[in-house]
Structures are given as C-alpha cells and as structure tokens.
XYZ file of C-alpha atoms in Angstrom:
710
model
C -71.525 31.646 -26.445
C -70.910 35.030 -27.970
C -69.555 33.864 -31.306
C -72.458 35.246 -33.388
C -72.266 38.624 -31.698
C -68.510 38.814 -32.152
C -68.773 37.926 -35.845
C -71.340 40.726 -36.332
C -69.075 43.231 -34.664
C -66.161 42.120 -36.796
C -68.229 42.767 -39.955
C -69.208 46.233 -38.774
C -65.579 47.047 -37.999
C -64.535 45.997 -41.498
C -67.172 48.254 -43.085
C -66.034 51.191 -40.977
C -62.441 50.516 -41.988
C -63.425 50.631 -45.667
C -65.113 54.011 -45.144
C -62.042 55.459 -43.436
C -59.570 54.122 -45.966
C -58.218 57.568 -46.766
C -57.039 57.982 -43.182
C -54.976 54.796 -43.200
C -52.481 56.347 -45.637
C -51.406 58.730 -42.890
C -51.993 56.369 -39.949
C -48.637 56.377 -38.239
C -47.975 60.060 -38.689
C -51.486 61.109 -37.695
C -51.616 58.795 -34.697
C -48.350 60.082 -33.329
C -49.435 63.682 -33.844
C -52.889 63.018 -32.442
C -51.301 61.479 -29.395
C -49.250 64.591 -28.946
C -52.325 66.717 -29.521
C -54.497 64.808 -27.141
C -51.945 64.727 -24.362
C -49.745 67.686 -25.040
C -51.965 70.504 -26.416
C -49.309 73.063 -25.791
C -46.983 71.474 -28.294
C -49.737 71.449 -30.947
C -50.501 75.101 -30.225
C -46.842 76.046 -30.751
C -46.716 74.146 -34.017
C -49.833 76.073 -35.202
C -48.815 79.526 -34.007
C -45.144 79.499 -35.084
C -45.860 79.646 -38.869
C -48.288 82.553 -38.347
C -45.732 84.304 -36.162
C -43.000 83.967 -38.791
C -45.405 85.026 -41.537
C -46.662 88.249 -39.974
C -43.710 89.499 -37.926
C -40.904 88.998 -40.393
C -40.446 90.734 -43.757
C -42.280 89.197 -46.691
C -40.427 86.716 -48.777
C -41.701 84.121 -51.256
C -39.557 81.307 -49.878
C -40.596 82.035 -46.303
C -44.239 82.237 -47.377
C -44.095 78.851 -49.114
C -42.371 77.283 -46.103
C -44.877 78.590 -43.569
C -47.873 77.714 -45.725
C -46.581 74.146 -46.321
C -45.884 73.579 -42.638
C -49.345 74.871 -41.641
C -51.024 72.739 -44.315
C -49.309 69.545 -43.135
C -50.236 70.219 -39.511
C -53.895 70.679 -40.436
C -53.962 67.470 -42.513
C -52.499 65.500 -39.618
C -54.976 66.992 -37.154
C -58.004 66.306 -39.357
C -56.758 62.751 -40.118
C -56.326 61.918 -36.438
C -59.821 63.238 -35.691
C -61.320 61.088 -38.438
C -59.477 57.985 -37.265
C -60.500 58.477 -33.648
C -64.135 59.000 -34.625
C -64.498 56.312 -37.306
C -64.574 53.228 -34.993
C -67.711 52.270 -33.118
C -65.804 52.202 -29.898
C -63.558 55.139 -30.687
C -65.117 57.463 -28.146
C -64.846 54.761 -25.529
C -61.205 54.199 -26.314
C -60.449 57.847 -25.837
C -61.897 57.648 -22.362
C -60.417 54.256 -21.308
C -57.741 55.916 -19.287
C -60.420 56.713 -16.776
C -61.743 54.609 -13.929
C -65.155 53.577 -15.304
C -64.163 50.503 -17.349
C -66.893 48.307 -15.947
C -69.680 50.373 -17.574
C -68.778 49.324 -21.137
C -71.129 46.740 -22.651
C -70.035 43.297 -23.824
C -70.644 44.330 -27.443
C -67.879 46.902 -27.122
C -65.405 44.829 -25.125
C -65.723 41.730 -27.317
C -65.323 43.625 -30.606
C -61.590 43.038 -30.644
C -59.762 42.608 -33.910
C -56.114 41.667 -34.398
C -55.666 44.463 -36.939
C -56.373 47.140 -34.322
C -52.732 46.977 -33.283
C -51.759 48.423 -36.651
C -53.790 51.601 -36.086
C -53.695 52.198 -32.327
C -50.982 53.370 -30.018
C -49.322 50.839 -27.686
C -50.750 52.441 -24.537
C -54.267 52.306 -26.000
C -53.810 48.621 -26.911
C -52.709 47.825 -23.378
C -55.786 49.509 -21.934
C -57.964 47.659 -24.420
C -56.452 44.253 -23.484
C -56.789 44.948 -19.778
C -60.471 45.799 -20.175
C -61.152 42.653 -22.210
C -59.345 40.406 -19.691
C -61.240 41.941 -16.780
C -64.583 41.418 -18.494
C -63.733 37.787 -19.367
C -62.718 37.060 -15.779
C -65.980 38.446 -14.414
C -67.946 36.546 -17.002
C -66.284 33.246 -16.036
C -66.987 33.869 -12.363
C -70.620 34.527 -13.168
C -70.902 31.329 -15.210
C -69.267 29.277 -12.461
C -71.645 30.722 -9.887
C -74.616 29.845 -12.050
C -73.418 26.253 -12.495
C -72.902 25.848 -8.767
C -76.371 27.133 -8.070
C -77.878 24.462 -10.326
C -76.327 21.512 -8.230
C -79.137 19.891 -6.197
C -78.871 19.848 -2.431
C -77.719 16.698 -0.641
C -80.546 14.453 0.454
C -80.484 11.198 2.263
C -80.269 8.191 -0.017
C -82.611 5.416 0.854
C -81.036 2.300 2.361
C -82.045 0.268 -0.664
C -79.676 2.308 -2.868
C -76.589 1.241 -0.841
C -76.649 -2.188 -2.396
C -75.410 -0.622 -5.610
C -72.159 0.510 -3.961
C -70.942 -2.786 -2.419
C -71.758 -6.365 -3.147
C -72.316 -8.793 -0.325
C -68.936 -10.488 -0.841
C -67.100 -7.156 -0.847
C -68.921 -6.040 2.282
C -68.085 -9.207 4.217
C -64.460 -9.118 3.005
C -64.096 -5.532 4.186
C -65.638 -6.438 7.531
C -63.201 -9.346 7.960
C -60.214 -7.163 7.165
C -61.336 -4.580 9.693
C -61.717 -7.284 12.312
C -58.201 -8.605 11.581
C -56.692 -5.147 11.888
C -58.527 -4.548 15.172
C -57.379 -7.891 16.566
C -53.787 -7.237 15.543
C -53.770 -3.818 17.150
C -55.285 -5.092 20.374
C -53.212 -8.281 20.635
C -49.845 -6.950 19.436
C -48.622 -5.976 22.882
C -49.674 -9.314 24.367
C -48.228 -11.664 21.735
C -44.481 -11.274 22.148
C -42.516 -13.815 20.140
C -40.009 -15.876 22.057
C -41.891 -15.352 25.294
C -44.561 -17.976 24.761
C -44.398 -21.322 23.028
C -47.956 -22.559 22.946
C -49.415 -22.226 26.421
C -46.193 -22.280 28.469
C -43.914 -19.338 29.141
C -40.492 -19.609 27.559
C -37.655 -18.912 30.060
C -33.898 -19.356 29.489
C -31.836 -20.866 32.264
C -28.353 -19.413 32.925
C -26.619 -22.490 31.457
C -29.154 -23.123 28.702
C -28.094 -22.346 25.128
C -30.847 -21.460 22.631
C -30.796 -23.311 19.330
C -30.039 -20.656 16.716
C -31.120 -22.849 13.827
C -34.493 -23.902 15.232
C -37.487 -21.961 13.900
C -39.516 -20.092 16.486
C -43.135 -21.422 16.461
C -44.361 -18.160 17.984
C -44.765 -16.852 14.455
C -48.014 -18.856 14.240
C -49.566 -16.624 16.927
C -49.954 -13.843 14.385
C -53.556 -13.092 13.250
C -52.830 -13.910 9.610
C -55.298 -15.029 6.990
C -55.394 -18.576 5.700
C -53.190 -17.888 2.684
C -50.376 -16.372 4.739
C -50.578 -19.112 7.341
C -50.234 -21.645 4.566
C -47.143 -19.837 3.276
C -45.563 -19.855 6.729
C -46.155 -23.598 6.922
C -44.572 -24.056 3.479
C -41.542 -22.049 4.593
C -41.168 -24.241 7.688
C -41.331 -27.399 5.597
C -38.773 -26.034 3.117
C -36.482 -25.161 6.027
C -36.757 -28.679 7.419
C -35.863 -30.113 3.992
C -32.740 -27.955 3.831
C -34.031 -25.515 1.202
C -33.006 -22.498 3.242
C -32.963 -20.064 0.340
C -36.491 -21.008 -0.712
C -37.693 -20.732 2.895
C -36.228 -17.225 3.116
C -38.059 -16.226 -0.073
C -41.405 -17.491 1.272
C -40.901 -15.703 4.583
C -40.064 -12.528 2.655
C -43.300 -12.751 0.653
C -45.322 -13.023 3.880
C -43.443 -10.188 5.589
C -43.736 -7.864 2.602
C -47.495 -8.431 2.326
C -48.210 -7.521 5.964
C -48.405 -4.186 7.684
C -45.527 -3.493 10.110
C -47.824 -3.621 13.137
C -49.099 -7.069 12.097
C -45.627 -8.692 12.347
C -43.911 -10.117 15.404
C -40.274 -10.737 16.264
C -40.485 -14.493 15.697
C -41.373 -14.212 12.015
C -38.561 -11.740 11.356
C -36.076 -13.819 13.344
C -37.001 -16.995 11.481
C -36.024 -15.334 8.234
C -32.740 -14.363 9.940
C -32.210 -18.067 10.698
C -32.655 -18.865 6.999
C -30.060 -16.259 6.028
C -27.762 -17.597 8.727
C -27.999 -21.043 7.172
C -27.064 -19.783 3.698
C -24.085 -17.832 5.125
C -25.601 -14.452 4.259
C -24.539 -12.815 7.506
C -25.361 -9.285 6.411
C -29.069 -9.976 5.883
C -29.179 -12.259 8.910
C -27.809 -9.478 11.088
C -30.347 -7.029 9.653
C -33.334 -9.239 10.499
C -31.968 -10.258 13.899
C -31.516 -6.623 14.924
C -35.002 -5.834 13.673
C -36.452 -8.709 15.722
C -34.963 -7.663 19.066
C -35.815 -4.037 18.361
C -39.460 -5.107 18.056
C -39.170 -6.957 21.381
C -36.373 -5.953 23.756
C -36.714 -9.259 25.638
C -36.393 -11.487 22.573
C -33.150 -13.296 23.460
C -33.189 -15.620 20.452
C -32.957 -12.622 18.130
C -30.070 -11.223 20.190
C -28.180 -14.528 19.981
C -28.649 -14.700 16.221
C -27.405 -11.142 15.883
C -24.333 -12.010 17.986
C -23.592 -15.051 15.823
C -23.781 -12.907 12.684
C -21.483 -10.280 14.211
C -18.919 -12.897 15.266
C -18.946 -14.545 11.846
C -18.380 -11.138 10.255
C -15.458 -10.473 12.614
C -17.165 -7.517 14.294
C -16.382 -8.674 17.822
C -16.316 -5.170 19.303
C -19.945 -4.610 18.283
C -20.792 -8.050 19.627
C -19.403 -7.133 23.052
C -21.426 -3.923 23.045
C -24.586 -5.880 22.241
C -23.892 -8.298 25.092
C -23.461 -5.427 27.542
C -26.750 -3.979 26.349
C -28.737 -7.186 26.936
C -26.754 -8.717 29.789
C -29.548 -7.948 32.243
C -32.632 -9.710 30.948
C -35.583 -11.225 32.718
C -34.833 -14.680 31.296
C -31.464 -14.930 33.042
C -29.388 -15.732 29.955
C -25.715 -14.803 30.595
C -24.258 -15.093 27.027
C -21.416 -17.321 28.239
C -21.126 -19.154 24.925
C -20.918 -15.944 22.903
C -18.297 -14.442 25.228
C -16.086 -17.526 24.810
C -16.396 -17.339 21.028
C -15.447 -13.678 21.053
C -12.393 -14.404 23.221
C -11.190 -17.110 20.836
C -11.538 -14.793 17.861
C -9.615 -12.054 19.667
C -6.798 -14.499 20.488
C -6.647 -15.569 16.856
C -6.372 -11.945 15.745
C -3.666 -11.159 18.307
C -1.430 -14.089 17.293
C -1.986 -13.369 13.626
C -0.913 -9.772 14.205
C 2.269 -11.057 15.851
C 3.041 -13.367 12.870
C 2.608 -16.469 15.049
C 0.647 -18.293 12.409
C 0.747 -21.766 13.932
C -0.746 -20.563 17.227
C -3.313 -18.465 15.384
C -4.283 -21.541 13.357
C -4.721 -23.538 16.554
C -7.143 -20.983 18.039
C -8.975 -20.718 14.728
C -9.501 -24.481 14.627
C -10.927 -24.368 18.134
C -13.241 -21.542 17.118
C -14.364 -23.502 14.058
C -15.372 -26.413 16.265
C -17.610 -24.088 18.273
C -18.807 -21.789 15.467
C -18.694 -23.582 12.109
C -19.071 -20.975 9.374
C -17.692 -20.265 5.922
C -15.908 -17.030 6.828
C -13.720 -18.812 9.378
C -12.978 -21.482 6.785
C -11.697 -18.744 4.492
C -9.376 -17.520 7.257
C -8.126 -21.073 7.736
C -7.389 -21.381 4.021
C -5.165 -18.309 4.186
C -3.269 -19.617 7.222
C -2.801 -23.028 5.603
C -1.359 -21.367 2.499
C 1.184 -19.603 4.718
C 2.055 -22.519 6.986
C 1.760 -25.615 4.803
C 1.720 -24.357 1.227
C -0.754 -23.688 -1.529
C -1.417 -27.341 -2.317
C -2.637 -28.092 1.217
C -4.743 -24.924 1.208
C -6.272 -25.842 -2.156
C -7.178 -29.298 -0.881
C -8.904 -27.764 2.136
C -10.832 -25.360 -0.103
C -12.132 -28.186 -2.268
C -13.243 -30.133 0.800
C -14.938 -27.101 2.348
C -16.843 -26.292 -0.842
C -18.671 -29.580 -0.451
C -20.391 -28.036 2.585
C -20.571 -24.359 1.598
C -21.141 -24.816 -2.099
C -21.882 -21.233 -3.139
C -19.913 -19.110 -0.688
C -18.206 -16.392 -2.794
C -15.001 -16.116 -0.741
C -14.310 -19.836 -0.969
C -14.963 -19.787 -4.708
C -12.494 -16.937 -5.081
C -9.759 -18.711 -3.121
C -10.233 -21.889 -5.134
C -9.697 -19.967 -8.372
C -6.776 -17.973 -6.946
C -4.934 -21.005 -5.569
C -5.463 -22.953 -8.783
C -4.043 -20.019 -10.729
C -1.010 -19.729 -8.444
C -0.325 -23.463 -8.680
C -0.603 -23.544 -12.477
C 2.644 -24.259 -14.300
C 1.522 -24.754 -17.898
C -0.982 -23.426 -20.390
C -3.225 -26.479 -19.949
C -3.421 -25.930 -16.206
C -4.180 -22.250 -16.733
C -7.021 -23.027 -19.108
C -8.479 -25.385 -16.488
C -8.798 -22.431 -14.074
C -11.103 -20.431 -16.369
C -14.330 -22.344 -15.464
C -13.733 -21.549 -11.779
C -13.922 -17.809 -12.529
C -17.390 -17.823 -14.104
C -19.414 -16.667 -11.063
C -21.776 -13.722 -11.535
C -22.802 -11.250 -8.852
C -22.030 -7.878 -7.351
C -20.020 -8.779 -4.247
C -16.343 -8.046 -3.677
C -15.467 -11.706 -4.186
C -17.038 -11.813 -7.636
C -15.088 -8.703 -8.587
C -11.870 -10.408 -7.536
C -12.912 -13.496 -9.474
C -13.161 -11.370 -12.601
C -9.671 -10.066 -11.868
C -8.348 -13.627 -11.578
C -9.990 -14.433 -14.906
C -8.217 -11.506 -16.581
C -4.860 -12.626 -15.181
C -5.398 -16.205 -16.281
C -6.200 -15.099 -19.818
C -3.090 -12.892 -19.857
C -0.880 -15.802 -18.787
C -2.455 -18.110 -21.366
C -1.634 -15.610 -24.113
C 1.888 -15.287 -22.713
C 2.464 -19.049 -22.847
C 1.219 -19.186 -26.421
C 3.592 -16.424 -27.452
C 6.571 -18.141 -25.799
C 5.772 -21.432 -27.518
C 5.591 -19.620 -30.839
C 9.022 -18.039 -30.312
C 10.541 -21.403 -29.355
C 9.142 -23.043 -32.485
C 10.596 -20.238 -34.616
C 13.976 -20.388 -32.769
C 13.828 -16.652 -32.073
C 15.948 -16.960 -28.956
C 16.707 -13.290 -28.340
C 13.023 -12.350 -28.527
C 12.245 -15.268 -26.222
C 14.809 -14.112 -23.666
C 13.476 -10.552 -23.790
C 9.860 -11.680 -23.335
C 10.749 -14.000 -20.458
C 12.788 -11.297 -18.746
C 9.764 -8.983 -18.766
C 7.367 -11.700 -17.643
C 9.295 -12.853 -14.574
C 8.938 -9.345 -13.126
C 5.117 -9.470 -13.113
C 3.997 -9.719 -9.509
C 0.796 -11.731 -9.889
C 2.484 -14.646 -11.661
C 2.850 -17.658 -9.369
C 6.117 -19.372 -8.485
C 5.428 -22.450 -10.584
C 4.563 -20.480 -13.698
C 7.574 -18.235 -13.105
C 9.730 -21.355 -12.902
C 8.417 -22.445 -16.292
C 9.270 -19.037 -17.738
C 12.797 -19.274 -16.301
C 13.186 -22.726 -17.843
C 12.337 -21.361 -21.281
C 14.763 -18.483 -20.807
C 17.468 -20.992 -19.798
C 16.879 -22.789 -23.086
C 17.356 -19.506 -24.912
C 20.603 -18.769 -23.049
C 21.928 -22.223 -23.912
C 21.205 -21.745 -27.601
C 23.128 -18.446 -27.707
C 26.000 -20.013 -25.675
C 25.443 -18.035 -22.458
C 26.041 -21.054 -20.286
C 26.462 -19.377 -16.924
C 23.144 -17.512 -17.284
C 21.558 -20.772 -18.391
C 22.708 -22.595 -15.256
C 21.568 -19.744 -13.010
C 18.034 -19.865 -14.455
C 17.945 -23.650 -14.110
C 18.954 -23.464 -10.447
C 16.244 -20.852 -9.788
C 13.544 -22.712 -11.707
C 14.124 -26.221 -10.430
C 13.297 -25.238 -6.845
C 9.628 -24.642 -7.785
C 9.149 -27.493 -10.261
C 7.702 -30.758 -8.993
C 7.234 -32.686 -12.233
C 9.888 -35.369 -12.674
C 9.978 -35.069 -16.459
C 10.529 -31.316 -16.396
C 13.178 -31.581 -13.685
C 15.011 -34.250 -15.690
C 15.004 -32.058 -18.802
C 16.383 -29.089 -16.873
C 19.092 -31.161 -15.179
C 20.150 -32.599 -18.531
C 20.342 -29.084 -19.988
C 22.478 -28.050 -17.048
C 24.779 -31.034 -17.634
C 25.242 -29.990 -21.253
C 26.098 -26.436 -20.182
C 28.652 -27.736 -17.681
C 30.114 -29.940 -20.401
C 30.689 -26.856 -22.556
C 32.523 -25.264 -19.644
C 34.670 -28.433 -19.114
C 33.163 -28.972 -15.673
C 33.115 -32.719 -16.151
C 32.396 -33.780 -12.594
C 29.492 -31.347 -12.276
C 28.132 -32.395 -15.662
C 28.216 -36.088 -14.750
C 26.544 -35.376 -11.408
C 23.754 -33.386 -13.127
C 23.246 -36.220 -15.612
C 22.990 -38.722 -12.765
C 20.375 -36.534 -11.040
C 18.436 -36.347 -14.302
C 18.413 -40.144 -14.508
C 17.111 -40.328 -10.946
C 14.249 -37.966 -11.758
C 13.276 -39.639 -15.025
C 15.439 -42.311 -16.615
C 15.316 -42.114 -20.387
C 17.539 -43.247 -23.237
C 18.620 -39.673 -23.867
C 19.805 -39.095 -20.304
C 21.638 -42.442 -20.172
C 23.456 -41.757 -23.443
C 24.369 -38.284 -22.285
C 25.742 -39.675 -19.043
C 27.876 -42.262 -20.896
C 29.205 -39.664 -23.301
C 30.125 -37.353 -20.432
C 31.963 -40.137 -18.656
C 33.955 -40.938 -21.817
C 34.865 -37.323 -22.389
C 35.944 -36.961 -18.796
C 38.322 -39.920 -19.122
C 39.675 -38.485 -22.361
C 40.179 -35.117 -20.750
C 41.999 -36.615 -17.788
C 44.244 -38.604 -20.112
C 45.112 -35.467 -22.060
C 45.756 -33.711 -18.838
C 48.132 -36.455 -17.721
C 49.896 -36.340 -21.055
C 50.362 -32.620 -20.729
C 51.747 -32.938 -17.234
C 54.069 -35.738 -18.294
C 55.341 -33.676 -21.160
C 56.161 -30.665 -19.046
C 57.569 -32.680 -16.159
C 59.666 -34.763 -18.543
C 61.003 -31.640 -20.157
C 62.158 -30.230 -16.838
C 63.483 -33.575 -15.537
C 65.413 -34.044 -18.754
C 67.218 -30.788 -18.249
C 68.076 -31.747 -14.673
C 69.339 -35.202 -15.798
C 71.548 -33.698 -18.448
C 73.131 -31.421 -15.919
C 73.797 -34.460 -13.689
C 75.423 -36.422 -16.501
C 77.630 -33.468 -17.345
C 78.832 -33.324 -13.796
C 79.560 -37.101 -13.686
C 81.180 -38.059 -16.976
C 81.233 -34.830 -18.961
C 79.544 -36.473 -21.958
C 76.952 -34.594 -24.014
C 73.437 -35.870 -23.135
C 71.657 -34.113 -25.938
C 70.481 -35.772 -29.103
C 70.308 -33.484 -32.105
C 70.009 -30.497 -29.769
C 66.688 -31.623 -28.136
C 66.194 -32.639 -24.473
C 65.098 -36.104 -23.416
C 61.444 -36.855 -22.873
C 61.797 -39.777 -20.420
C 62.676 -39.595 -16.786
C 63.385 -42.173 -14.129
C 63.584 -42.541 -10.417
C 62.652 -39.547 -8.296
C 60.761 -37.649 -11.093
C 57.655 -39.860 -10.651
C 56.724 -38.274 -7.328
C 56.975 -34.830 -8.837
C 54.599 -35.817 -11.644
C 52.070 -37.094 -9.134
C 52.211 -33.791 -7.292
C 51.759 -31.821 -10.468
C 48.849 -34.079 -11.515
C 47.075 -33.503 -8.254
C 47.611 -29.772 -8.469
C 46.728 -29.539 -12.158
C 48.271 -27.100 -14.666
C 49.526 -23.973 -13.033
C 49.965 -20.561 -14.545
C 53.651 -21.127 -15.333
C 52.904 -24.247 -17.408
C 50.142 -22.502 -19.358
C 52.489 -19.608 -20.072
C 55.066 -22.019 -21.469
C 52.453 -23.643 -23.731
C 51.474 -20.263 -25.164
C 55.155 -19.414 -25.644
C 55.734 -22.618 -27.580
C 53.005 -21.530 -30.014
C 54.430 -17.994 -30.153
C 51.317 -16.512 -28.513
C 50.796 -14.192 -25.571
C 49.269 -15.682 -22.448
C 45.457 -15.756 -22.506
C 44.988 -15.843 -26.281
C 41.705 -17.259 -27.537
C 41.200 -20.714 -28.991
C 40.781 -19.243 -32.449
C 44.212 -17.642 -32.292
C 45.686 -20.896 -30.955
C 44.346 -22.733 -34.005
C 45.676 -20.147 -36.418
C 49.118 -20.063 -34.790
C 49.347 -23.846 -34.736
C 48.460 -24.093 -38.410
C 51.099 -21.532 -39.263
C 53.877 -23.194 -37.191
C 52.876 -26.665 -38.369
C 53.254 -25.609 -41.969
C 56.683 -24.296 -41.095
C 58.025 -27.296 -39.128
C 56.226 -30.191 -40.770
C 58.743 -33.042 -41.573
C 57.598 -33.332 -45.161
C 58.824 -29.814 -45.777
C 62.347 -30.784 -44.644
C 62.832 -33.835 -46.855
C 65.641 -32.304 -48.908
C 67.483 -31.057 -45.832
C 70.292 -32.780 -43.993
C 69.628 -35.530 -41.509
C 70.297 -33.283 -38.525
C 67.887 -30.584 -39.800
C 65.186 -33.189 -40.483
C 65.511 -34.524 -36.951
C 65.358 -31.036 -35.452
C 62.197 -30.227 -37.497
C 60.582 -33.505 -36.436
C 61.206 -32.845 -32.724
C 59.966 -29.263 -33.078
C 56.772 -30.419 -34.757
C 56.068 -32.885 -31.944
C 56.474 -30.157 -29.345
C 54.082 -27.864 -31.263
C 51.462 -30.593 -31.605
C 51.588 -31.498 -27.896
C 51.352 -27.846 -26.892
C 48.406 -27.289 -29.232
C 46.448 -30.270 -27.873
C 47.016 -29.234 -24.264
C 45.986 -25.639 -24.914
C 42.874 -26.674 -26.787
C 41.884 -28.864 -23.844
C 42.282 -25.876 -21.564
C 40.817 -23.010 -23.591
C 38.845 -24.614 -26.415
C 37.192 -27.744 -25.013
C-alpha cells in the first residue's frame, strides 16, 4: 500500500548519505563521542577545558603545546562530525527526540523510511527506539484496516424462503427428517424396550427350574428402531448363525453395532454377539459382550447366564460366584441352580488335582464336560490323560477333540507338543513341523513357535548323529549323545534313540558295560519291534565279549521274539556253540587240576601199600579212579576257584591277575623252551620230561585264555 512512498524515501535517504559522505569516515568515533556529548555534557566540557588548562597554567613547552593543540583539534573534529551526522538525515531531529513520550505524532513518511543500513550509523539504543516506533505504527495501521473492512460487511437481512432451496435438496431434507425421527423414537422408546423382557407381545419370565438356552438368539433385537439396511444385516446374521457360521454372524453383528449410536442399542443385540463368540470358544470376547448386555439392563438374565458360562469356561469360578450373588434376587425368579452345580464340580476338580489325586479329578472333569462341553475343559482332560494313561492316549483324545473344536489354539498346541514328545526318529520329527504353523498373537501360538524351534533343533541333532555314525567317529558320537540326553525338553522316546546310538559307540570302542547300561535304559521307552531286536542283539554281543554265555543266549532269544531275522538266528546258534565249547574247556580244566591232585594222593597210597615208585619219568599220573569222580563233580559245579587260577598262572611263570597279552607272551616263550622238537638230540628220559612239561603248559594256557582272554 505504501510501497511507492517507501521507495521515494529510500531514494532521498541515499542522496543525503552521498552528501554526508565525509562524515562516514569518522562514524564510529563521532557517534560514540556524540553520544557522550548528548548525554554526558560534563564529560565533553572536561575534555575541552583540560587542554586549555594545561596550556595556560603550566610553563610553556613545545611538546606540551603540540599535545594540547592536537587533543583539542581532534575533539572539535569529532564534535562537528557528530553534529553533521545527526543533522544530515531527514528524520535526524526526530530521532534525537525519540526518547520522549510523543511517538505517535510522527507521520507515516518518517516512520516508514527505514533502511537496513541505518544500523551501521546509529547507536543501538537509537535503533531500538526506531524499531519500537515502527512496530507501534504498523500495529495501529493494521487495526485501522481491520476496522474498515469490518465496517464494509453488510448487515444481516432475512433471506427469502425461496433461497433456502439452494441449501438442501428435497432428498437431503427428507433424509435428515427421517434420521431425526429415528433418533427421537429411539430416545423415547429406549426405556420401554428392554431386551429379554419381551418376546413379541408376551412378557418373558423365567421359572425357578427353567434353564435359558444360552445358544438361542434373542429375537428382542428386532425391536430396535433400525433402518432397513441394518435390519437386513441382523437377519443375515441370524441366518448365518443358524447355518453354523458363527464367526461370520459375529462379524455382521459387529458391523451393525459399530454403526449405531450407543443409545440406539439394546441388550439383546449385544448378547447375541456374545452367543456367537461363545460358539467359537472365544470366551474373552463373549464375557465382554455379556457383561455389557446386563449392564445395559440389570434384569437381563440371559446376559448374566452367558457371562457365567464364559467365567466358568475360563476357570474364574470365584468371579462367577460373586456374579450369582449379585443377581440372585431378580424379578424373574431364576435361581442359578445349574451354574452353581457347574461351579461346584470345577472346584472339586481343582481340589483333587491339587492333592495329586488325578483319577478322581479326571472323574469330576468328565462329569463337568457332560454338563458344560467346552474346549478349555477338553484341554484340561488332555493333560490328565497324559499323566494317567500316557501320551499316546492323550494324543488320540486331542485328535478326536479337534474334529469338534477345529481351530482352538490350546488344542492345537497340545497336539504339536504330544507329537513332538512321542517322536523317536527324524522322520517323525519332520512330521510335527506342519502342526506348528499357526499364526496369531495368543499365548498358545507363542508356545507353538517354541515347539517348532525345538523340533528343528532335534532334527538337526539327528542329522548330525547320523553323519557321525556314517563316518565311524565314535568318540564324537558319544560326546554329542552325552550332551543331548541332558536336554530337558527332549522326550523319552527320542532320548531312548540317542541312548541307543551311544550304546553303539560304546560297543565299537569295547566299553561293553556302558553299552549294556545304555541298552537297558533305552529299551524301556522303545516300542518298535525292529529297534528292540537290534538293541537286544547288540546286548547279546556285548555279553558274549564278557563270556556271559547264558545272558548272551537269553538276549538273543529275546531278540528273536521281538523280530526274527536270519542275523539273530545265526547269532543265537553261534552263541550256543561257543557256550558248549566253553563248558567243555571248563570241564577239561577241572579234570586236569583234579587229576593232578588225585594222582598225588594215589601215589602216596601206593607207597604206603607196596612201597613201589608210582611215578613215570618224574611226572604225576593224569587219570584217577573211584572216589575222585565225586570231587570233580563238586569242583565243576563250583567252577574254578582262586587257588586253581593261581596255580595256572604259576605254571606259566606269571603273577596272579596278569593280562591275556602277558599270558600269550609267556606261553610262547615257555613253549619255545619245552617244545619236543627242541629235545630230539637229548636222552629218552629228557625227551619224555620235556613232552610232559609242554602238555602242562598248553593245558594251562588254554584254560587261562578261556578265563581272561575269551
């Protein structure tokens, strides 16, 4: 608005600045001195008088004269420069007086003539005053302009009725009128239309022994003053509910409820959605809607019963009892006898479960399931069956229950968990993975993801063990299996498989006792006949290495009973043959030692009778007769004692308890010494003595090898 005037003022200011160019050379010095002169005249007076005082009252000196004259000359230049600067601007006189009160008297031409370069020539206090004056003038000018604009607005006059047709069309007007009528009818009829109280024209009253049907939709929802579209949706929801599409019915009811104002709803519509959630086993949402329904109408017993059913199914029996006490006195006379019985059964189940009486708790739970069939109680039954009758029975019950409650998260979790626990091989573990693919945000889905992680870990573990077995890295296999059996989440059947692989590793490194211990621990949790037969055969081989022939044959027979194969039959035959051979060697050993002792006794008897020498070439007899047979039988039944074993070691020149390797070395050394071929050039008596000595060494060696070397 004032752009032309401001541009003219800017041009005038630039011309004035060109005329006062000589003063700009001393701008900062002159401005500071002029400020001191304008505000502090006394200081300027002292600066002017002091040179004169020094000049006239002190003795004359050329240096002092030059100093005083120079100081006076500089002061005068600064004073004249400040005067010229203050008087050269068009608004200079006004600026000198801006510290006063009369700022409003300055014209717009002065206040708008503001240039950014003024800051370079003016003091900070003067610039602040200048800016304040400009801002005050601009504020007043804006107020004046706003007042003028407001004054130009025409006064309100009545618009003719013909102009109203431009605001609303006929359809919009009638639609608005209909909506207002619906709101008025809802507000006026809300207190009179209580859901659950009326069904059609008759009043709805519960008898003391009458039980309301929790899964029957309340037709009182049709009493709401809804438009045609919403009524149609309610009818669609009812039809979907009758078809068994409970989830779809709940969605349709939700769309109707969300599109209505709170005061346009009644308890029946809310409670019907609770019935849909109750059907799909979503007890949390069912409880929410049921509570909301009886809060809208304190006498709505159907909503109270649905809330009690949801509380019982959630196990919140204490809250259910409190709700019953709250609504026990109602004008319909309903006494909640059914709900009280259900609560008592659940409390009995919990008490027996707390006391570890699982069979009695299962009995009460079955009775409760007959009265209140729901998925949560089925989950509790699955857990009790796993404790009482085993995981296989519990898994069978889960699979049967999932035919009814197809998408209940807890049942899906227990199916995956029981399948994982019952898995014994990598193939069975991989079959569990599809059961863990449920998405969602509930606690059960989180546990399903945990089961999936454990299954994948066990699958990788089985692959690693198979790789070590194929590479015959038995020590690494034993170490891996020893770590794996300590993992808590691994099931008994999979742990048995791990123990079986570790037993194989112990057998390969000749740790037979550890091998048999692992087989005994693993076979208790293995049900497959083939696997049991393999483990029993491995145990028989370990017992064979330890010369436990009877145990080995018995294990082989058990393996044939589990799974009869050519391998097990051949192993059993071989064990029987080796047992007979061992017993024969044992008899030979006993005969040898008994004959040796009986021969000495017989020689002593012959000496006492006829005095003849019984010895032949200095060796005792090896045959006995008569009473020595009973002694041999006794020794055979007892087996080799410590004294006999000591004699066998002494015959081979070994200390008692020497290893089989030392027995072999000692026998080879003594055999080379007493072999008959080495005594061919000797006399007949020496050859006979060497022959008898060699026989004794050979018999002792065979008996010791049967005892210590197998």
